[in-house]
């Protein structure tokens, strides 16, 4: 009897957790990514601090590239630390981002700075 109760509670908890996660994504909010962003004529890349994967970047916010450009670097491709809200999608087979496994679609820029935190991204 007690085993059935515990089993039922675990199942109910799993259902609640799954539905909460699904609701977060359906609200249009994406995941928060923290990492290094580099931008230039042929590269728009993001290196995730959490898992060190590198992604092609599609800036649907139209703010990431703009804010990067306003930092007035002497050379392109200088990395900056960013925190962005977005989602990962598979990269297409054609075009510049095709050499990356995934594309990070940026929906919102939360933070962008030249100062790269050593404790987060080495």
JSON list of C-alpha atoms in Angstrom, two decimals:
[
{"chain": "A", "resi": 1, "resn": "UNK", "atom": "CA", "xyz": [0.00, 0.00, 0.00]},
{"chain": "A", "resi": 2, "resn": "UNK", "atom": "CA", "xyz": [2.73, 2.47, 0.97]},
{"chain": "A", "resi": 3, "resn": "UNK", "atom": "CA", "xyz": [4.76, 1.54, -2.14]},
{"chain": "A", "resi": 4, "resn": "UNK", "atom": "CA", "xyz": [1.81, 2.38, -4.41]},
{"chain": "A", "resi": 5, "resn": "UNK", "atom": "CA", "xyz": [1.39, 5.76, -2.74]},
{"chain": "A", "resi": 6, "resn": "UNK", "atom": "CA", "xyz": [5.08, 6.63, -3.24]},
{"chain": "A", "resi": 7, "resn": "UNK", "atom": "CA", "xyz": [4.96, 5.43, -6.83]},
{"chain": "A", "resi": 8, "resn": "UNK", "atom": "CA", "xyz": [1.86, 7.54, -7.51]},
{"chain": "A", "resi": 9, "resn": "UNK", "atom": "CA", "xyz": [3.49, 10.62, -5.95]},
{"chain": "A", "resi": 10, "resn": "UNK", "atom": "CA", "xyz": [6.62, 10.20, -8.09]},
{"chain": "A", "resi": 11, "resn": "UNK", "atom": "CA", "xyz": [4.52, 9.93, -11.25]},
{"chain": "A", "resi": 12, "resn": "UNK", "atom": "CA", "xyz": [2.48, 12.99, -10.33]},
{"chain": "A", "resi": 13, "resn": "UNK", "atom": "CA", "xyz": [5.64, 14.99, -9.61]},
{"chain": "A", "resi": 14, "resn": "UNK", "atom": "CA", "xyz": [7.13, 13.99, -12.97]},
{"chain": "A", "resi": 15, "resn": "UNK", "atom": "CA", "xyz": [3.96, 15.06, -14.80]},
{"chain": "A", "resi": 16, "resn": "UNK", "atom": "CA", "xyz": [3.93, 18.42, -13.02]},
{"chain": "A", "resi": 17, "resn": "UNK", "atom": "CA", "xyz": [7.61, 19.06, -13.78]},
{"chain": "A", "resi": 18, "resn": "UNK", "atom": "CA", "xyz": [7.19, 18.21, -17.46]},
{"chain": "A", "resi": 19, "resn": "UNK", "atom": "CA", "xyz": [4.14, 20.42, -17.86]},
{"chain": "A", "resi": 20, "resn": "UNK", "atom": "CA", "xyz": [5.90, 23.35, -16.16]},
{"chain": "A", "resi": 21, "resn": "UNK", "atom": "CA", "xyz": [8.87, 23.07, -18.49]},
{"chain": "A", "resi": 22, "resn": "UNK", "atom": "CA", "xyz": [6.60, 22.83, -21.52]},
{"chain": "A", "resi": 23, "resn": "UNK", "atom": "CA", "xyz": [4.68, 25.96, -20.43]},
{"chain": "A", "resi": 24, "resn": "UNK", "atom": "CA", "xyz": [7.89, 27.97, -20.11]},
{"chain": "A", "resi": 25, "resn": "UNK", "atom": "CA", "xyz": [8.83, 27.27, -23.71]},
{"chain": "A", "resi": 26, "resn": "UNK", "atom": "CA", "xyz": [5.30, 27.85, -25.00]},
{"chain": "A", "resi": 27, "resn": "UNK", "atom": "CA", "xyz": [5.28, 31.35, -23.45]},
{"chain": "A", "resi": 28, "resn": "UNK", "atom": "CA", "xyz": [7.84, 32.34, -26.08]},
{"chain": "A", "resi": 29, "resn": "UNK", "atom": "CA", "xyz": [10.66, 32.62, -23.58]},
{"chain": "A", "resi": 30, "resn": "UNK", "atom": "CA", "xyz": [13.85, 30.88, -24.50]},
{"chain": "A", "resi": 31, "resn": "UNK", "atom": "CA", "xyz": [16.73, 29.48, -22.59]},
{"chain": "A", "resi": 32, "resn": "UNK", "atom": "CA", "xyz": [19.48, 31.77, -21.23]},
{"chain": "A", "resi": 33, "resn": "UNK", "atom": "CA", "xyz": [22.91, 31.19, -22.76]},
{"chain": "A", "resi": 34, "resn": "UNK", "atom": "CA", "xyz": [26.16, 32.58, -21.35]},
{"chain": "A", "resi": 35, "resn": "UNK", "atom": "CA", "xyz": [29.29, 32.60, -23.42]},
{"chain": "A", "resi": 36, "resn": "UNK", "atom": "CA", "xyz": [31.64, 34.26, -25.87]},
{"chain": "A", "resi": 37, "resn": "UNK", "atom": "CA", "xyz": [30.34, 35.91, -29.03]},
{"chain": "A", "resi": 38, "resn": "UNK", "atom": "CA", "xyz": [32.53, 36.75, -32.03]},
{"chain": "A", "resi": 39, "resn": "UNK", "atom": "CA", "xyz": [31.35, 38.72, -35.03]},
{"chain": "A", "resi": 40, "resn": "UNK", "atom": "CA", "xyz": [32.89, 39.63, -38.35]},
{"chain": "A", "resi": 41, "resn": "UNK", "atom": "CA", "xyz": [32.32, 39.55, -42.11]},
{"chain": "A", "resi": 42, "resn": "UNK", "atom": "CA", "xyz": [32.18, 35.75, -42.29]},
{"chain": "A", "resi": 43, "resn": "UNK", "atom": "CA", "xyz": [31.66, 34.58, -38.72]},
{"chain": "A", "resi": 44, "resn": "UNK", "atom": "CA", "xyz": [28.87, 34.96, -36.20]},
{"chain": "A", "resi": 45, "resn": "UNK", "atom": "CA", "xyz": [29.74, 32.45, -33.52]},
{"chain": "A", "resi": 46, "resn": "UNK", "atom": "CA", "xyz": [28.88, 31.74, -29.90]},
{"chain": "A", "resi": 47, "resn": "UNK", "atom": "CA", "xyz": [30.97, 29.54, -27.60]},
{"chain": "A", "resi": 48, "resn": "UNK", "atom": "CA", "xyz": [28.88, 28.32, -24.69]},
{"chain": "A", "resi": 49, "resn": "UNK", "atom": "CA", "xyz": [30.62, 28.67, -21.31]},
{"chain": "A", "resi": 50, "resn": "UNK", "atom": "CA", "xyz": [28.63, 25.78, -19.82]},
{"chain": "A", "resi": 51, "resn": "UNK", "atom": "CA", "xyz": [29.46, 23.06, -22.33]},
{"chain": "A", "resi": 52, "resn": "UNK", "atom": "CA", "xyz": [32.12, 24.63, -24.62]},
{"chain": "A", "resi": 53, "resn": "UNK", "atom": "CA", "xyz": [30.06, 23.88, -27.75]},
{"chain": "A", "resi": 54, "resn": "UNK", "atom": "CA", "xyz": [30.28, 26.42, -30.53]},
{"chain": "A", "resi": 55, "resn": "UNK", "atom": "CA", "xyz": [27.18, 27.60, -32.40]},
{"chain": "A", "resi": 56, "resn": "UNK", "atom": "CA", "xyz": [26.42, 29.71, -35.43]},
{"chain": "A", "resi": 57, "resn": "UNK", "atom": "CA", "xyz": [24.39, 32.77, -34.39]},
{"chain": "A", "resi": 58, "resn": "UNK", "atom": "CA", "xyz": [21.19, 34.05, -35.96]},
{"chain": "A", "resi": 59, "resn": "UNK", "atom": "CA", "xyz": [20.36, 37.41, -34.37]},
{"chain": "A", "resi": 60, "resn": "UNK", "atom": "CA", "xyz": [16.59, 37.71, -34.57]},
{"chain": "A", "resi": 61, "resn": "UNK", "atom": "CA", "xyz": [16.73, 40.46, -31.93]},
{"chain": "A", "resi": 62, "resn": "UNK", "atom": "CA", "xyz": [18.71, 42.72, -34.29]},
{"chain": "A", "resi": 63, "resn": "UNK", "atom": "CA", "xyz": [20.49, 43.97, -31.15]},
{"chain": "A", "resi": 64, "resn": "UNK", "atom": "CA", "xyz": [23.44, 41.63, -30.69]},
{"chain": "A", "resi": 65, "resn": "UNK", "atom": "CA", "xyz": [25.29, 42.62, -33.88]},
{"chain": "A", "resi": 66, "resn": "UNK", "atom": "CA", "xyz": [24.39, 46.29, -33.34]},
{"chain": "A", "resi": 67, "resn": "UNK", "atom": "CA", "xyz": [25.69, 46.38, -29.76]},
{"chain": "A", "resi": 68, "resn": "UNK", "atom": "CA", "xyz": [28.83, 44.47, -30.77]},
{"chain": "A", "resi": 69, "resn": "UNK", "atom": "CA", "xyz": [29.51, 46.96, -33.58]},
{"chain": "A", "resi": 70, "resn": "UNK", "atom": "CA", "xyz": [29.06, 49.89, -31.19]},
{"chain": "A", "resi": 71, "resn": "UNK", "atom": "CA", "xyz": [31.99, 48.60, -29.10]},
{"chain": "A", "resi": 72, "resn": "UNK", "atom": "CA", "xyz": [34.33, 49.93, -31.84]},
{"chain": "A", "resi": 73, "resn": "UNK", "atom": "CA", "xyz": [36.88, 47.13, -32.06]},
{"chain": "A", "resi": 74, "resn": "UNK", "atom": "CA", "xyz": [39.93, 47.78, -34.24]},
{"chain": "A", "resi": 75, "resn": "UNK", "atom": "CA", "xyz": [39.77, 44.24, -35.65]},
{"chain": "A", "resi": 76, "resn": "UNK", "atom": "CA", "xyz": [36.78, 41.97, -36.29]},
{"chain": "A", "resi": 77, "resn": "UNK", "atom": "CA", "xyz": [36.20, 38.71, -34.44]},
{"chain": "A", "resi": 78, "resn": "UNK", "atom": "CA", "xyz": [37.18, 40.01, -30.98]},
{"chain": "A", "resi": 79, "resn": "UNK", "atom": "CA", "xyz": [35.27, 37.88, -28.46]},
{"chain": "A", "resi": 80, "resn": "UNK", "atom": "CA", "xyz": [32.91, 39.50, -25.96]},
{"chain": "A", "resi": 81, "resn": "UNK", "atom": "CA", "xyz": [31.01, 37.98, -23.07]},
{"chain": "A", "resi": 82, "resn": "UNK", "atom": "CA", "xyz": [27.26, 37.83, -23.65]},
{"chain": "A", "resi": 83, "resn": "UNK", "atom": "CA", "xyz": [24.19, 36.59, -21.88]},
{"chain": "A", "resi": 84, "resn": "UNK", "atom": "CA", "xyz": [21.35, 36.08, -24.33]},
{"chain": "A", "resi": 85, "resn": "UNK", "atom": "CA", "xyz": [17.91, 34.56, -24.39]},
{"chain": "A", "resi": 86, "resn": "UNK", "atom": "CA", "xyz": [17.23, 32.25, -27.28]},
{"chain": "A", "resi": 87, "resn": "UNK", "atom": "CA", "xyz": [17.04, 28.70, -28.51]},
{"chain": "A", "resi": 88, "resn": "UNK", "atom": "CA", "xyz": [19.22, 26.16, -30.28]},
{"chain": "A", "resi": 89, "resn": "UNK", "atom": "CA", "xyz": [18.06, 24.74, -33.59]},
{"chain": "A", "resi": 90, "resn": "UNK", "atom": "CA", "xyz": [19.78, 22.41, -36.07]},
{"chain": "A", "resi": 91, "resn": "UNK", "atom": "CA", "xyz": [21.90, 24.29, -38.63]},
{"chain": "A", "resi": 92, "resn": "UNK", "atom": "CA", "xyz": [20.98, 24.07, -42.29]},
{"chain": "A", "resi": 93, "resn": "UNK", "atom": "CA", "xyz": [22.99, 22.19, -44.89]},
{"chain": "A", "resi": 94, "resn": "UNK", "atom": "CA", "xyz": [23.77, 25.31, -46.95]},
{"chain": "A", "resi": 95, "resn": "UNK", "atom": "CA", "xyz": [25.13, 28.75, -46.17]},
{"chain": "A", "resi": 96, "resn": "UNK", "atom": "CA", "xyz": [27.65, 30.13, -43.72]},
{"chain": "A", "resi": 97, "resn": "UNK", "atom": "CA", "xyz": [26.28, 28.38, -40.63]},
{"chain": "A", "resi": 98, "resn": "UNK", "atom": "CA", "xyz": [26.27, 24.93, -42.25]},
{"chain": "A", "resi": 99, "resn": "UNK", "atom": "CA", "xyz": [29.65, 24.05, -40.74]},
{"chain": "A", "resi": 100, "resn": "UNK", "atom": "CA", "xyz": [28.14, 24.22, -37.24]},
{"chain": "A", "resi": 101, "resn": "UNK", "atom": "CA", "xyz": [25.95, 21.45, -35.81]},
{"chain": "A", "resi": 102, "resn": "UNK", "atom": "CA", "xyz": [23.52, 23.92, -34.26]},
{"chain": "A", "resi": 103, "resn": "UNK", "atom": "CA", "xyz": [22.45, 27.52, -34.59]},
{"chain": "A", "resi": 104, "resn": "UNK", "atom": "CA", "xyz": [21.70, 29.75, -31.63]},
{"chain": "A", "resi": 105, "resn": "UNK", "atom": "CA", "xyz": [18.73, 31.96, -32.45]},
{"chain": "A", "resi": 106, "resn": "UNK", "atom": "CA", "xyz": [19.06, 35.04, -30.23]},
{"chain": "A", "resi": 107, "resn": "UNK", "atom": "CA", "xyz": [15.74, 36.55, -29.21]},
{"chain": "A", "resi": 108, "resn": "UNK", "atom": "CA", "xyz": [16.96, 39.01, -26.56]},
{"chain": "A", "resi": 109, "resn": "UNK", "atom": "CA", "xyz": [20.32, 40.42, -25.42]},
{"chain": "A", "resi": 110, "resn": "UNK", "atom": "CA", "xyz": [20.56, 40.41, -21.64]},
{"chain": "A", "resi": 111, "resn": "UNK", "atom": "CA", "xyz": [24.21, 41.46, -21.28]},
{"chain": "A", "resi": 112, "resn": "UNK", "atom": "CA", "xyz": [27.19, 42.22, -23.51]},
{"chain": "A", "resi": 113, "resn": "UNK", "atom": "CA", "xyz": [30.62, 43.29, -22.27]},
{"chain": "A", "resi": 114, "resn": "UNK", "atom": "CA", "xyz": [34.27, 43.31, -23.29]},
{"chain": "A", "resi": 115, "resn": "UNK", "atom": "CA", "xyz": [35.17, 42.01, -19.83]},
{"chain": "A", "resi": 116, "resn": "UNK", "atom": "CA", "xyz": [35.23, 38.23, -19.98]},
{"chain": "A", "resi": 117, "resn": "UNK", "atom": "CA", "xyz": [34.64, 36.70, -16.52]},
{"chain": "A", "resi": 118, "resn": "UNK", "atom": "CA", "xyz": [37.46, 34.24, -15.84]},
{"chain": "A", "resi": 119, "resn": "UNK", "atom": "CA", "xyz": [35.39, 32.23, -13.40]},
{"chain": "A", "resi": 120, "resn": "UNK", "atom": "CA", "xyz": [32.70, 31.54, -16.03]},
{"chain": "A", "resi": 121, "resn": "UNK", "atom": "CA", "xyz": [34.54, 31.25, -19.34]},
{"chain": "A", "resi": 122, "resn": "UNK", "atom": "CA", "xyz": [38.14, 30.14, -19.49]}
]
